[in-house]
Coordinates of N, CA and C and ligand atoms in Angstrom, one line a residue:
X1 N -0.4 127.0 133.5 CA -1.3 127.7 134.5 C -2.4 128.4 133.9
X2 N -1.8 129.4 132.8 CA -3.4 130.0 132.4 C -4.1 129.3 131.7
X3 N -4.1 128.2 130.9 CA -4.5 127.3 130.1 C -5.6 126.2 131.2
X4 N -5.0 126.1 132.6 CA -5.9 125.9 133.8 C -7.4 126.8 134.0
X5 N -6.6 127.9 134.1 CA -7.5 128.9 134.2 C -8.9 129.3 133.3
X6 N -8.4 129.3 132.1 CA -9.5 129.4 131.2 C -10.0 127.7 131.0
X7 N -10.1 126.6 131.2 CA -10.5 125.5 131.4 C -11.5 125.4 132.4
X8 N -11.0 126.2 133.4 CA -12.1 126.6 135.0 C -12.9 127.1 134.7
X9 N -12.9 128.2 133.8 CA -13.9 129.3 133.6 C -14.8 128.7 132.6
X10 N -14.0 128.0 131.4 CA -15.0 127.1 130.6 C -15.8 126.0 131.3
X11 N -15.7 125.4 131.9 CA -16.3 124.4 132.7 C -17.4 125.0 133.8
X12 N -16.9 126.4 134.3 CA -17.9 127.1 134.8 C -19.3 127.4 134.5
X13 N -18.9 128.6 133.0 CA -19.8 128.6 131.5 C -20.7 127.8 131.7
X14 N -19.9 126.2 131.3 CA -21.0 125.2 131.0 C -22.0 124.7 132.2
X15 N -21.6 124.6 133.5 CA -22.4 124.4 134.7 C -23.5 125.5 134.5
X16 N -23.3 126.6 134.3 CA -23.8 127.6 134.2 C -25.0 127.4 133.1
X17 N -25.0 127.6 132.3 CA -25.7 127.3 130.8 C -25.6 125.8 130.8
X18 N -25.3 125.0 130.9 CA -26.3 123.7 130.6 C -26.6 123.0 131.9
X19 N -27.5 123.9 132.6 CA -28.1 123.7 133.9 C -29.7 122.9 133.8
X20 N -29.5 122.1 132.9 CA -31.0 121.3 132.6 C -31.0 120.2 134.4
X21 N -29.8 120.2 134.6 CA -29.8 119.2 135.5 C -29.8 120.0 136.7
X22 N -29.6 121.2 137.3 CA -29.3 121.8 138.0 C -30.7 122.8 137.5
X23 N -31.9 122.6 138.0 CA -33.3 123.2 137.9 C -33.5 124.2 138.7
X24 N -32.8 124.7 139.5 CA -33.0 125.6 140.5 C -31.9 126.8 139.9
X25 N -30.7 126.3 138.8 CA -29.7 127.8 138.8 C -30.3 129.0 138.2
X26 N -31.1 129.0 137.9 CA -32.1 130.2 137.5 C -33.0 130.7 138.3
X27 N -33.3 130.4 139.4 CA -34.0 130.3 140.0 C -33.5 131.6 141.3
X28 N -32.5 131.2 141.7 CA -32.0 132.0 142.9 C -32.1 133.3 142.2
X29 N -31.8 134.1 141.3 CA -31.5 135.3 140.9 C -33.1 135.8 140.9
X30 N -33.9 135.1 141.0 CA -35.5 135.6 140.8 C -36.1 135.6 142.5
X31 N -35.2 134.9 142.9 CA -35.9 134.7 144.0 C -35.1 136.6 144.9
X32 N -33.8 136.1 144.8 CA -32.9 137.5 145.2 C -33.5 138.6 145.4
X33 N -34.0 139.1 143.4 CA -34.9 140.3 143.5 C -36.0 140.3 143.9
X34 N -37.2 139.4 144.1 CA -38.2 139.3 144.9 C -37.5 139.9 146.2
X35 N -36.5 139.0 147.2 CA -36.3 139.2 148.1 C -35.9 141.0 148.3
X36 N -34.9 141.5 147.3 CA -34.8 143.1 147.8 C -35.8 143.9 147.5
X37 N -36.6 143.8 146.7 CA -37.7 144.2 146.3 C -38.5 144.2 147.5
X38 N -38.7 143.0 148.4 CA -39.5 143.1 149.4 C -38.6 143.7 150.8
X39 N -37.9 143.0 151.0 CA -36.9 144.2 152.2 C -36.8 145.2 151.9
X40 N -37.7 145.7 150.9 CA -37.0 147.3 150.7 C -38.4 148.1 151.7
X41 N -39.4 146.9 151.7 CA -40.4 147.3 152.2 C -40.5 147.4 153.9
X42 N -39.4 146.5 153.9 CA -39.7 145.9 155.6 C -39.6 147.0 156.6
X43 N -40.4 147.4 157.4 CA -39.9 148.5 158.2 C -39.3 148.1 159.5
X44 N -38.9 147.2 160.0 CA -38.9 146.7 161.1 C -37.0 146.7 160.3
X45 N -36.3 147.7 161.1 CA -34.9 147.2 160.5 C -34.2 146.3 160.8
X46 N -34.0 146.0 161.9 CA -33.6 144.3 162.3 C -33.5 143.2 161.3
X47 N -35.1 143.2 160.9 CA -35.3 142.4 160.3 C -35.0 142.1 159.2
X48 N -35.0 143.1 158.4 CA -34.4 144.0 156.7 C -32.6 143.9 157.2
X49 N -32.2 144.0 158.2 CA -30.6 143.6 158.0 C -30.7 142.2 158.1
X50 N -30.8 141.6 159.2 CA -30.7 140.3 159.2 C -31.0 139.2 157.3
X51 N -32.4 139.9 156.8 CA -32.9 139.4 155.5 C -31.7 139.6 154.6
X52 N -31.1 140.9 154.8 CA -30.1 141.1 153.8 C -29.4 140.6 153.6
X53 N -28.8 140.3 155.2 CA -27.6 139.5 155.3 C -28.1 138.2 154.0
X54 N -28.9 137.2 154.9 CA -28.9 135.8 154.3 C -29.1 136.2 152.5
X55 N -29.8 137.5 152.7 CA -30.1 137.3 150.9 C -28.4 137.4 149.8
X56 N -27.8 138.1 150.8 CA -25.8 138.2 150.4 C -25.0 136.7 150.4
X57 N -25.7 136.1 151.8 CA -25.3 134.5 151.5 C -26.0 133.6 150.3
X58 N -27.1 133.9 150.0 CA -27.8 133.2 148.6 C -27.1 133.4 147.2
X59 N -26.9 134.6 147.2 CA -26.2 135.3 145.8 C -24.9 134.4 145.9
X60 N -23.9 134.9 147.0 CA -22.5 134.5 146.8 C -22.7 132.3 146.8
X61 N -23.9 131.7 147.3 CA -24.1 130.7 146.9 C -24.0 130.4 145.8
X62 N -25.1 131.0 145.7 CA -25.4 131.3 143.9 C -24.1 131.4 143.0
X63 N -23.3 132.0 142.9 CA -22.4 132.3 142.2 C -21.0 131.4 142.5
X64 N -21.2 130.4 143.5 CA -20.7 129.5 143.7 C -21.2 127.7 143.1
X65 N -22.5 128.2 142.4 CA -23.2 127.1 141.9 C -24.0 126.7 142.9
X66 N -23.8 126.5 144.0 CA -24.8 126.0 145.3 C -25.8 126.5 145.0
X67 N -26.9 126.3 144.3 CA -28.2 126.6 143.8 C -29.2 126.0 144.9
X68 N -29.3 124.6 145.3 CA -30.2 124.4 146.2 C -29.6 125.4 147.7
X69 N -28.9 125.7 147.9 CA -28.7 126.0 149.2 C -28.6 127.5 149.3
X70 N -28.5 128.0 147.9 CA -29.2 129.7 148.0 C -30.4 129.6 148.2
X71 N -31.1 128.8 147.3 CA -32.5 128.5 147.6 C -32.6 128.5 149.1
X72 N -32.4 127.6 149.5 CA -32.8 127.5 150.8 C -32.5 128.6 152.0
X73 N -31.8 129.3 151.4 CA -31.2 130.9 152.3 C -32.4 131.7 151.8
X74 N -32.5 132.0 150.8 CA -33.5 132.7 150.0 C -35.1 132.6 150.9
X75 N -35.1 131.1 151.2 CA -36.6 130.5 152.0 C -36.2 131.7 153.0
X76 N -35.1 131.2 154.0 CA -34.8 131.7 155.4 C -34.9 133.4 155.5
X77 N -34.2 133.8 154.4 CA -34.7 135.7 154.3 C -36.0 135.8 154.1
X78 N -36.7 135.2 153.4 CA -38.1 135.0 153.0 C -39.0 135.3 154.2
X79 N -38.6 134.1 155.4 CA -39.2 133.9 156.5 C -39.2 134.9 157.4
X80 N -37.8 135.4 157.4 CA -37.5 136.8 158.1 C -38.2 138.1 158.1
X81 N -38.0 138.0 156.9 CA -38.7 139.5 155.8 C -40.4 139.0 155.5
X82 N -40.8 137.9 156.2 CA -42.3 137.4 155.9 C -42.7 138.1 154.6
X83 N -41.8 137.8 153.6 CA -42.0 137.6 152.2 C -42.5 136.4 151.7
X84 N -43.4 136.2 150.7 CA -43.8 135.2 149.6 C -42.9 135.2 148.7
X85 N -42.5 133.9 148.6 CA -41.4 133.8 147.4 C -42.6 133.1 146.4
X86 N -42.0 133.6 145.0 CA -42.8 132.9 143.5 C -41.6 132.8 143.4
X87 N -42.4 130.8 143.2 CA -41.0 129.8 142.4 C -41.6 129.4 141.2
X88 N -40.6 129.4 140.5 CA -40.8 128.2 139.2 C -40.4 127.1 139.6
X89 N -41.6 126.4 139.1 CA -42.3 125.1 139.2 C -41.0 123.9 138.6
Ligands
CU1 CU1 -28.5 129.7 141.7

């Protein structure tokens, strides 16, 4: 079983760091802080919860490896919070 365990976590690691193929896993964590950085601005609270919310579904994506689909939450809080996201290209 624990021998499972640390094989999970190793295999994780590697998705994680040899993400040449996965071009977006670096990506969400920049987008994130853009995002709280700018909710921090939003005065309209609705809006700054709602952003929050989706910016909590990007992360926990994120940290699920679902990289394109934080991304694409990240857009959605973006649009909320009528934030500019800067991506790497
Ligand atoms: Cu990611």
């Amino acid at each position: 079983m624990r021998g499972n365990v640390i094989a999970s976590i190793a295999l994780g690691v590697a998705i994680a760091f040899g993400g040449a193929t996965v071009a977006s896993a670096n990506q969400c964590p920049l987008l994130i802080k853009q995002l709280n950085d700018g909710i921090a601005k939003v005065s309209d609270k609705a809006k700054a919860d709602e952003a929050k919310k989706l910016v909590a579904e990007a992360q926990k994506l994120h940290d699920a490896g679902k990289h394109a689909e934080s991304v694409a939450k990240c857009d959605e809080a973006a649009k909320i919070a009528g934030i500019e996201l800067k991506k790497k290209s």
